[in-house]
PDB file of C-alpha atoms in Angstrom:
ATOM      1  CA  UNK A 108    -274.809 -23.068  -3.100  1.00 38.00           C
ATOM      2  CA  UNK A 109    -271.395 -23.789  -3.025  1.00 46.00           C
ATOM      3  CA  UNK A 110    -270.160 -25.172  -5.738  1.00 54.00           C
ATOM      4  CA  UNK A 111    -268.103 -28.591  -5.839  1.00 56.00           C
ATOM      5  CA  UNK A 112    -266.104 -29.410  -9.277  1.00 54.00           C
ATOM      6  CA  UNK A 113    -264.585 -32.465  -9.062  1.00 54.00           C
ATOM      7  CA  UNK A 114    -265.854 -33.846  -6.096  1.00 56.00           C
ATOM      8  CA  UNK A 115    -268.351 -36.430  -6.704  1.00 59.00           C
ATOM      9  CA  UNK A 116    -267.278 -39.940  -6.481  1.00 54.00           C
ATOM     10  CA  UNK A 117    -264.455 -41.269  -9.536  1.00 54.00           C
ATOM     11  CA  UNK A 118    -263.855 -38.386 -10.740  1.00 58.00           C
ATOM     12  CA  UNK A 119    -260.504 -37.705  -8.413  1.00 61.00           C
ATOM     13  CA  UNK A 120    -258.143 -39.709 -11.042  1.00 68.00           C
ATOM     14  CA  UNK A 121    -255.777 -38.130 -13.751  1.00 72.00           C
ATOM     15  CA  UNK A 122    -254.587 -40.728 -16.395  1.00 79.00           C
ATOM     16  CA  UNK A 123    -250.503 -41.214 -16.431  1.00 85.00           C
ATOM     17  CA  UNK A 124    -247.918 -38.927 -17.807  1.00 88.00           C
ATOM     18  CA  UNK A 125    -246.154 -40.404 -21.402  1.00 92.00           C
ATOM     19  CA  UNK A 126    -242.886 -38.764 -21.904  1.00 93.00           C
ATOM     20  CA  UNK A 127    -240.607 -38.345 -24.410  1.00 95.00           C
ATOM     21  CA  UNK A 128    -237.761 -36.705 -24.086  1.00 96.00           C
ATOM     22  CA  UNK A 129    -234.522 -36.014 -26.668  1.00 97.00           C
ATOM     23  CA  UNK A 130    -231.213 -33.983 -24.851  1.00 97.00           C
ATOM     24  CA  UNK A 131    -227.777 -33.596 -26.261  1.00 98.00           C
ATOM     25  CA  UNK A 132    -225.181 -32.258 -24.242  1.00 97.00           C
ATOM     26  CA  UNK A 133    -221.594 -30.628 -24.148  1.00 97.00           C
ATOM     27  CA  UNK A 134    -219.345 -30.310 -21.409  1.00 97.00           C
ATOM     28  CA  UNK A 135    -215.734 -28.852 -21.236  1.00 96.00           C
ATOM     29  CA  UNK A 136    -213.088 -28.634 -18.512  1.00 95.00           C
ATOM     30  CA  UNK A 137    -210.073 -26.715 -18.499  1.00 94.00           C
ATOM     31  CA  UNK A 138    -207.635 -25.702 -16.055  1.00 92.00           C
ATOM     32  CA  UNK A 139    -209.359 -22.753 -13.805  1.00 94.00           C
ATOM     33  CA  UNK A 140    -212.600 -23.621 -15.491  1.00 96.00           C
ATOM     34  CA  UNK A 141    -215.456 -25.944 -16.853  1.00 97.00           C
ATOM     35  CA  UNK A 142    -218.877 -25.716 -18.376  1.00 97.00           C
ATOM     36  CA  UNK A 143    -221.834 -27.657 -19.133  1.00 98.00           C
ATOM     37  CA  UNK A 144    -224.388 -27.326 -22.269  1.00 98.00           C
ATOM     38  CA  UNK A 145    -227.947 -29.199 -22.695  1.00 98.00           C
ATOM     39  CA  UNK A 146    -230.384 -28.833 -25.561  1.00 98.00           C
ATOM     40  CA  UNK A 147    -233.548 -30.975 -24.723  1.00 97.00           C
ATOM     41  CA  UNK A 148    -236.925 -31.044 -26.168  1.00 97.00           C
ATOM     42  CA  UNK A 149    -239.528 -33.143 -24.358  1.00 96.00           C
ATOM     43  CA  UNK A 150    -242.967 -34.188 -24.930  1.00 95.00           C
ATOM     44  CA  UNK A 151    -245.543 -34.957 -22.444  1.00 92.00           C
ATOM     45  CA  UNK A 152    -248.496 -36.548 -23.773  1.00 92.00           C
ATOM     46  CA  UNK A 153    -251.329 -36.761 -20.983  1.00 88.00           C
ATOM     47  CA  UNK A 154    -249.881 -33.817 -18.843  1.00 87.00           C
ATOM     48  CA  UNK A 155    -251.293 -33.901 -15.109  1.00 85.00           C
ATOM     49  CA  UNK A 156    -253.251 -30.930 -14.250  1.00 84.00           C
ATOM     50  CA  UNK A 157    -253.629 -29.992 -10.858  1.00 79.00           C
ATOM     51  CA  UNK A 158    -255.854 -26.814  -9.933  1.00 79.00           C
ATOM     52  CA  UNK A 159    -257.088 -25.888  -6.349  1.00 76.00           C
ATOM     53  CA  UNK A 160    -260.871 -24.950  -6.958  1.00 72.00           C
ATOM     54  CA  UNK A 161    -261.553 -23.096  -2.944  1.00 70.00           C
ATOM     55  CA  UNK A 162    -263.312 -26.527  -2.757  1.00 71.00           C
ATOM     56  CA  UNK A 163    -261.365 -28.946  -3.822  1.00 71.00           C
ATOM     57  CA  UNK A 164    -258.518 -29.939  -6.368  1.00 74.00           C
ATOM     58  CA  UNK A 165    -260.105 -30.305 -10.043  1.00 76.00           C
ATOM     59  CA  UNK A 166    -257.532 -33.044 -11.775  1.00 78.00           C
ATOM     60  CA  UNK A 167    -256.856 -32.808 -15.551  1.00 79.00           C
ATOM     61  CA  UNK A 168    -254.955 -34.642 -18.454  1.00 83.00           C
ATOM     62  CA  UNK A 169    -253.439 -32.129 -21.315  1.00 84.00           C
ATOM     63  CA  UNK A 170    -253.167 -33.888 -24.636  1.00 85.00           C
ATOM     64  CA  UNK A 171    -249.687 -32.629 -24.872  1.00 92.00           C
ATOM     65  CA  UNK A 172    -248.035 -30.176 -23.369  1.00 93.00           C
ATOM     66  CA  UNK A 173    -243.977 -29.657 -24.954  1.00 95.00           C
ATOM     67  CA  UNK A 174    -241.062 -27.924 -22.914  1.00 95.00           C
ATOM     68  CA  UNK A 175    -237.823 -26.712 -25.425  1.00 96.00           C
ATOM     69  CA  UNK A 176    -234.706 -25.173 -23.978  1.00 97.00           C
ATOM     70  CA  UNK A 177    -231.664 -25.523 -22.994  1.00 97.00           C
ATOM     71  CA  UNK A 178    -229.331 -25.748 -19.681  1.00 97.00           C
ATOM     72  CA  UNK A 179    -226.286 -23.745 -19.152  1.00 98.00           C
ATOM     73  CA  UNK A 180    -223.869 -23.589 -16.263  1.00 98.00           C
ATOM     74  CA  UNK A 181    -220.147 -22.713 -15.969  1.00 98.00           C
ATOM     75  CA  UNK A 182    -217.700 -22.433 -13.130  1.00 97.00           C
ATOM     76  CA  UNK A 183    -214.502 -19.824 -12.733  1.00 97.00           C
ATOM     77  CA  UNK A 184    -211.797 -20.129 -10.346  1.00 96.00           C
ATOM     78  CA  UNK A 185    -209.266 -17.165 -11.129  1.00 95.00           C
ATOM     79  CA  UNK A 186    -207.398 -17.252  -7.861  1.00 93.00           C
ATOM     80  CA  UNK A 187    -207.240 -20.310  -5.567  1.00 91.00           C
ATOM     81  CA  UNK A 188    -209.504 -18.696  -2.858  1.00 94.00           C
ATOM     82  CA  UNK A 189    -212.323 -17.532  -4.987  1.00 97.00           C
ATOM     83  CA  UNK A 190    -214.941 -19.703  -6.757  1.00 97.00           C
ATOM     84  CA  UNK A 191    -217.659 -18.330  -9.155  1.00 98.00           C
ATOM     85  CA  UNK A 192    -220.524 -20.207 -10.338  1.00 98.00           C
ATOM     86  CA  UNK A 193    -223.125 -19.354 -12.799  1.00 98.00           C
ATOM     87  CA  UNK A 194    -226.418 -21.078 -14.155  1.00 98.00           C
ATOM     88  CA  UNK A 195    -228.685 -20.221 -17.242  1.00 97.00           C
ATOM     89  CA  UNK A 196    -232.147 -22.214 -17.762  1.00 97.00           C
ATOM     90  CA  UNK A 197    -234.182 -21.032 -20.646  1.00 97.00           C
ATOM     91  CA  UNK A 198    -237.658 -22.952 -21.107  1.00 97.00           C
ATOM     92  CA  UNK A 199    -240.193 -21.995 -23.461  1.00 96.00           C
ATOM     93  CA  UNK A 200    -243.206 -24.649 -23.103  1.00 95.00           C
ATOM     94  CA  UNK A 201    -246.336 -24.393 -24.433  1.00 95.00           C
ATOM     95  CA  UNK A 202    -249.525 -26.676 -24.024  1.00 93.00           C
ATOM     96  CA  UNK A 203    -249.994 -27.969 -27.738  1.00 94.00           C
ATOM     97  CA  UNK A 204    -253.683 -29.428 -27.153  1.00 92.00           C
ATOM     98  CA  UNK A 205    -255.667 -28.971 -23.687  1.00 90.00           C
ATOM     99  CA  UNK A 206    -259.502 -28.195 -24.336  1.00 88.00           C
ATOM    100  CA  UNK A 207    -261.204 -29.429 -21.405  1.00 82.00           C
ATOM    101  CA  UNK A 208    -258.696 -28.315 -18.192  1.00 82.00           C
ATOM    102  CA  UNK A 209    -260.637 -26.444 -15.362  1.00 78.00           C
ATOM    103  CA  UNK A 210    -260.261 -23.209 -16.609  1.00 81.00           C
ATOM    104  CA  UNK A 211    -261.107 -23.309 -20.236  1.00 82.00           C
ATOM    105  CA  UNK A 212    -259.532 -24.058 -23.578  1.00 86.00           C
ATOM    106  CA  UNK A 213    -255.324 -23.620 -22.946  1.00 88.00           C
ATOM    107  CA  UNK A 214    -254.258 -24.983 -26.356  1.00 91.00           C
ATOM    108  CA  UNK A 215    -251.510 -22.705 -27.241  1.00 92.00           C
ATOM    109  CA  UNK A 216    -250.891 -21.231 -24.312  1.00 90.00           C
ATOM    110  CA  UNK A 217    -247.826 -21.276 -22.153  1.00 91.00           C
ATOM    111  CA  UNK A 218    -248.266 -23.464 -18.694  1.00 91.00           C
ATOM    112  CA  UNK A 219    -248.252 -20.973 -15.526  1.00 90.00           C
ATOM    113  CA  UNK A 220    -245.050 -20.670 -13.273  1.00 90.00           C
ATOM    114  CA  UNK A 221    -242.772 -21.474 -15.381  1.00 92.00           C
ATOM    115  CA  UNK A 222    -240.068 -18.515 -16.229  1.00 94.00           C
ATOM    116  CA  UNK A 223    -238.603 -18.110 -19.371  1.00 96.00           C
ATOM    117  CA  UNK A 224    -235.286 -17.355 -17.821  1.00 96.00           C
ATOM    118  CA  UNK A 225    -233.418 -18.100 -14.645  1.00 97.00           C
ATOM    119  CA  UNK A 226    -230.153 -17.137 -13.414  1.00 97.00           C
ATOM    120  CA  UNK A 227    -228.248 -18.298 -10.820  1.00 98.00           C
ATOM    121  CA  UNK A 228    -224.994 -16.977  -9.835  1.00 98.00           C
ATOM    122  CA  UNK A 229    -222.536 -17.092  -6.719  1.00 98.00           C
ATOM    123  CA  UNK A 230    -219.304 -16.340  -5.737  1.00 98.00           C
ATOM    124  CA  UNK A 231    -217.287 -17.846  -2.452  1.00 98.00           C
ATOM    125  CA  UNK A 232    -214.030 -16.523  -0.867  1.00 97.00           C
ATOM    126  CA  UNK A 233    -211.798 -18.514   1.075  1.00 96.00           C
ATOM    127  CA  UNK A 234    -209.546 -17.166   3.011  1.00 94.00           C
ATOM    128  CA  UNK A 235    -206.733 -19.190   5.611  1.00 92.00           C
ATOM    129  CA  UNK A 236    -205.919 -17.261   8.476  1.00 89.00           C
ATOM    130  CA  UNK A 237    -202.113 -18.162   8.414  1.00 83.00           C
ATOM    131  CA  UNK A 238    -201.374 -21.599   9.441  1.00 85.00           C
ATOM    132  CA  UNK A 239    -203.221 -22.296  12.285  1.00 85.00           C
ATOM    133  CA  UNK A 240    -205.963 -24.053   9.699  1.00 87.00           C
ATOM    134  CA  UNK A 241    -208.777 -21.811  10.734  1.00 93.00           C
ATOM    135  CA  UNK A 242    -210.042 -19.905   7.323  1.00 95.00           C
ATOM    136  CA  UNK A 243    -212.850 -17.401   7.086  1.00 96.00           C
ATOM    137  CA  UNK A 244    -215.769 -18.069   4.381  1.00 97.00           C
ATOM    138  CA  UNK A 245    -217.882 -15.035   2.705  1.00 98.00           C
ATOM    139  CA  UNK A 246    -220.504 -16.570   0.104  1.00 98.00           C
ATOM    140  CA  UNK A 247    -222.610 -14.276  -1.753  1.00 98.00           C
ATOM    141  CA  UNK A 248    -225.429 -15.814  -4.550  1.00 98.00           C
ATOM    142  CA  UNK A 249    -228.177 -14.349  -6.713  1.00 98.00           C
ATOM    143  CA  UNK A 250    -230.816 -15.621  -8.341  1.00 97.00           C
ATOM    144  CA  UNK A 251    -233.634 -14.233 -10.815  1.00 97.00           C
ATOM    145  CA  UNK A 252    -236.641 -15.473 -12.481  1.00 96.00           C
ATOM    146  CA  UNK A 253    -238.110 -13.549 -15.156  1.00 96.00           C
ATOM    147  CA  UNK A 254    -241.447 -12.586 -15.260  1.00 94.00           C
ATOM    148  CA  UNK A 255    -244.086 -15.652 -15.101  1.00 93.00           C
ATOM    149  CA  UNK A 256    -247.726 -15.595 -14.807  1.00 90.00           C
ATOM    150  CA  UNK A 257    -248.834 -17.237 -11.498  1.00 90.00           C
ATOM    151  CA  UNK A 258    -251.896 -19.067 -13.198  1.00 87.00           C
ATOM    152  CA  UNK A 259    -253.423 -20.014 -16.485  1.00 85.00           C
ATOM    153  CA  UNK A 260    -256.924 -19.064 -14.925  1.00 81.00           C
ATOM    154  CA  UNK A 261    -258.827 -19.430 -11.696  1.00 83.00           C
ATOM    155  CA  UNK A 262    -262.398 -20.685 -11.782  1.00 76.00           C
ATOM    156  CA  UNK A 263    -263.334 -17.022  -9.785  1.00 68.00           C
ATOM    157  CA  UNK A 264    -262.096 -15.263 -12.350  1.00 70.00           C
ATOM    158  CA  UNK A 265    -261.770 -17.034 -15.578  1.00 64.00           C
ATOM    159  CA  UNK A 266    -258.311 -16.476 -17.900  1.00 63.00           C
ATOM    160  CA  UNK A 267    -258.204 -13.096 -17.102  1.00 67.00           C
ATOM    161  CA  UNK A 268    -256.228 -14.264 -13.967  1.00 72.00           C
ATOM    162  CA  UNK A 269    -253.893 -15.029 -15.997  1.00 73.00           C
ATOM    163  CA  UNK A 270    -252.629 -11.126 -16.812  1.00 74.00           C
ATOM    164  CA  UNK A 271    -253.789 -10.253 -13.391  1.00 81.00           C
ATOM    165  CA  UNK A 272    -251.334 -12.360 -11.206  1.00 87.00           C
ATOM    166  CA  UNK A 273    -247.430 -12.662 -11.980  1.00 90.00           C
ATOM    167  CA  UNK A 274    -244.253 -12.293 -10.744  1.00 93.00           C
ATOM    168  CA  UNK A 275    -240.746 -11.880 -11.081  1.00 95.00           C
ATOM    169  CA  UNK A 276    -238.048 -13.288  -8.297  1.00 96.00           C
ATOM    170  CA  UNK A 277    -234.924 -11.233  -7.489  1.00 97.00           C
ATOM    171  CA  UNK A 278    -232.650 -12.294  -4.081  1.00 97.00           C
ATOM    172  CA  UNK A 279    -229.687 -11.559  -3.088  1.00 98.00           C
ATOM    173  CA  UNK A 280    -228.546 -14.025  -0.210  1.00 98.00           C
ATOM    174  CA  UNK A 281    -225.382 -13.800   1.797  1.00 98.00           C
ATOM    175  CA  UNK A 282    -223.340 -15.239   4.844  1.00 98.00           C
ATOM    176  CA  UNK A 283    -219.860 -14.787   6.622  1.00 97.00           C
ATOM    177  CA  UNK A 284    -218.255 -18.171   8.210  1.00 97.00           C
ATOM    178  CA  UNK A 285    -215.539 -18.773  10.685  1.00 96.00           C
ATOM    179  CA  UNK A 286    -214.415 -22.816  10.737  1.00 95.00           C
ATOM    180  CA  UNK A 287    -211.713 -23.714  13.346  1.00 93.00           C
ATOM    181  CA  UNK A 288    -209.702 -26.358  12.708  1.00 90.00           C
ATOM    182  CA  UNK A 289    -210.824 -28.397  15.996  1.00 90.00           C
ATOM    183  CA  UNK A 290    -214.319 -28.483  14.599  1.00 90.00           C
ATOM    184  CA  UNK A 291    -215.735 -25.428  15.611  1.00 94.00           C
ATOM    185  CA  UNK A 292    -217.856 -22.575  13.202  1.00 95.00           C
ATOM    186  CA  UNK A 293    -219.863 -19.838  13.698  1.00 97.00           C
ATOM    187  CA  UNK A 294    -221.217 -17.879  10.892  1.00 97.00           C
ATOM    188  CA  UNK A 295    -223.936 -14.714   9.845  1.00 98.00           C
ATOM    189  CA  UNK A 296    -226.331 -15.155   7.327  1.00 98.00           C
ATOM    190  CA  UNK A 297    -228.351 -12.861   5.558  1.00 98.00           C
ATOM    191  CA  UNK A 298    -231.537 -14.111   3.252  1.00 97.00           C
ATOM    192  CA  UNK A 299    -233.446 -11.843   0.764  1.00 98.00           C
ATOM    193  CA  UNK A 300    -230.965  -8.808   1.789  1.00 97.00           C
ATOM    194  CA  UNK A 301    -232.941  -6.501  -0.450  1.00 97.00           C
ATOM    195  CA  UNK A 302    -236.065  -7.277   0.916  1.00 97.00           C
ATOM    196  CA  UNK A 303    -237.801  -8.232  -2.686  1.00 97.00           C
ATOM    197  CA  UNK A 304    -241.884  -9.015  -2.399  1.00 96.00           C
ATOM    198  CA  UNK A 305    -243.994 -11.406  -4.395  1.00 95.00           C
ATOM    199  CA  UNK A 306    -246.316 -13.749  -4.235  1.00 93.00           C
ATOM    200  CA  UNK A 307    -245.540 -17.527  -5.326  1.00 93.00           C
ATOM    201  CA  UNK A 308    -248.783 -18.903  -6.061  1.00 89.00           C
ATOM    202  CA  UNK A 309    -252.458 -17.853  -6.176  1.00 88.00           C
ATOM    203  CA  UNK A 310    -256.002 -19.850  -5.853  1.00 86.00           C
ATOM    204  CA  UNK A 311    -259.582 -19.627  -5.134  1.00 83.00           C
ATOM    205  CA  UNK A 312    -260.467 -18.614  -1.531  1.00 82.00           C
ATOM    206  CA  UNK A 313    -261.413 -21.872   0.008  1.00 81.00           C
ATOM    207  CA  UNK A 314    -264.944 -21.837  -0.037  1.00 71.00           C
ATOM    208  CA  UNK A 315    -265.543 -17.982  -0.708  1.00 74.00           C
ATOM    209  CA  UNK A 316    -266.817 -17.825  -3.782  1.00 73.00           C
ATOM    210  CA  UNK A 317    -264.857 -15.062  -5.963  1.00 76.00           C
ATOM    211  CA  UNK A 318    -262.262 -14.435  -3.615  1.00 82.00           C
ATOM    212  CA  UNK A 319    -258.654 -15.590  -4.516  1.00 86.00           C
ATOM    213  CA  UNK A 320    -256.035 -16.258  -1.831  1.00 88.00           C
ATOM    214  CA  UNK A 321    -251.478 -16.263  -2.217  1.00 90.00           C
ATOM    215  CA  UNK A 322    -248.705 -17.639  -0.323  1.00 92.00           C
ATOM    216  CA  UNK A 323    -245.908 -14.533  -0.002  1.00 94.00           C
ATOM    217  CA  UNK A 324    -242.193 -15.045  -0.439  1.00 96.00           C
ATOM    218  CA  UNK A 325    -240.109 -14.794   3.047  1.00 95.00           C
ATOM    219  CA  UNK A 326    -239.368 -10.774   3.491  1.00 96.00           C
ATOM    220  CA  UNK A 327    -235.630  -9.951   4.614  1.00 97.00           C
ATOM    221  CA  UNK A 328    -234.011 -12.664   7.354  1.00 97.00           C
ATOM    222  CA  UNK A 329    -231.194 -12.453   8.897  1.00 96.00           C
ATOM    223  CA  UNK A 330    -229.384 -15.810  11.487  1.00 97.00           C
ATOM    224  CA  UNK A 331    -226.540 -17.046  13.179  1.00 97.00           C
ATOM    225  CA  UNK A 332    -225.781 -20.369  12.947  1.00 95.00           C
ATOM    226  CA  UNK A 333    -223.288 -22.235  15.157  1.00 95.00           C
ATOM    227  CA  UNK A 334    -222.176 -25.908  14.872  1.00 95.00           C
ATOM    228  CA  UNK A 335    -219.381 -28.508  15.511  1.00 93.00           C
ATOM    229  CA  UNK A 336    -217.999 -31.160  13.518  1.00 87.00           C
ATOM    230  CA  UNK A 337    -216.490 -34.427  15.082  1.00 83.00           C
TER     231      UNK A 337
END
């Protein structure tokens, strides 16, 4: 009774991607500090569709599926020891035309996991400890994706997986390094320091009909790392 989409012999084959894609671009560099600036619209006509089914994978072409947005990222050096960096995507896609995909009619919608903003953002400090050549490193970043739905639809549970599953990505990473100048560094690290859950992706139960299974995002880590450098 289990059901097997996709399974049955030549019908594991997606038809190639067609792409077309138009970008203009600015970038600027001045003395302490430079940026970069991308508009881009692209096209994919025959978009690959890949969905696990708890059985098997069930492989689809959109008619067209479009991505606008644009591509922003800048860095700032206000003293010689510190360096900032900062990154902006903003994406809004949208599947123009796919009737037949695996879970339905998705013409119009917008194609799962994909965040309509992300941020990236880090700062580094550099300090020499006098002039023996040894410096000390602390690195903080940050990075946050807006909410996203996890899936257009499961075959379980039909679109309405699609307002049931989403997520939204906060972490806050860190580390403290010590480099000798004969090679040597030891350093502290510190992943995910406030410990922010979600899940990253979501399908069928493998053959458990109306059961859905996730893959979890790494809780809190913390490491020390040692190395040498000849």
């Amino acid at each position: 009774g289990i059901a097997t989409p996709n399974l049955n012999t030549g019908t594991r084959f997606a038809g190639p991607e067609d792409a077309i894609v138009y970008e203009v671009g600015l970038k600027a560099q001045f003395d302490r500090m430079g940026f970069n600036l991308a508009l881009f619209d692209q096209t994919l006509k025959g978009f690959q569709s890949n969905i696990f089914t708890g059985t098997g994978f069930a492989l689809a072409n959109a008619g067209k599926q479009s991505t606008r947005g644009f591509e922003f990222d800048a860095t700032l050096n206000p003293t010689d020891p510190l360096v900032i960096t900062f990154a902006l995507p903003y994406l809004d896609p949208i599947f123009d035309s796919f009737p037949n995909s695996a879970v339905g009619d998705l013409t119009g919608q917008r194609p799962s996991g994909i965040s309509e903003f992300s941020i990236a953002t880090s700062a580094t400090y550099t300090h020499e400890l006098g002039a023996s050549g040894n410096v000390l490193i602390a690195r903080v970043d940050f990075s946050h994706e807006s909410n996203v739905n996890l899936t257009n639809g499961l075959p379980a549970f039909g679109p309405s997986a699609e307002q049931l599953f989403r997520m939204e990505a906060n972490l806050l990473n860190g580390a403290l390094i010590f480099k000798m100048d004969n090679g040597f560094e030891v350093g502290v690290w510190g992943r995910n320091l406030t410990d922010d859950r979600f899940i990253t992706t979501v399908f069928d139960g493998v053959a458990q009909s109306g059961t859905v299974s996730g893959y979890p995002n790494q809780p809190r880590t913390y490491g020390v790392t040692a190395g040498f450098k000849f």
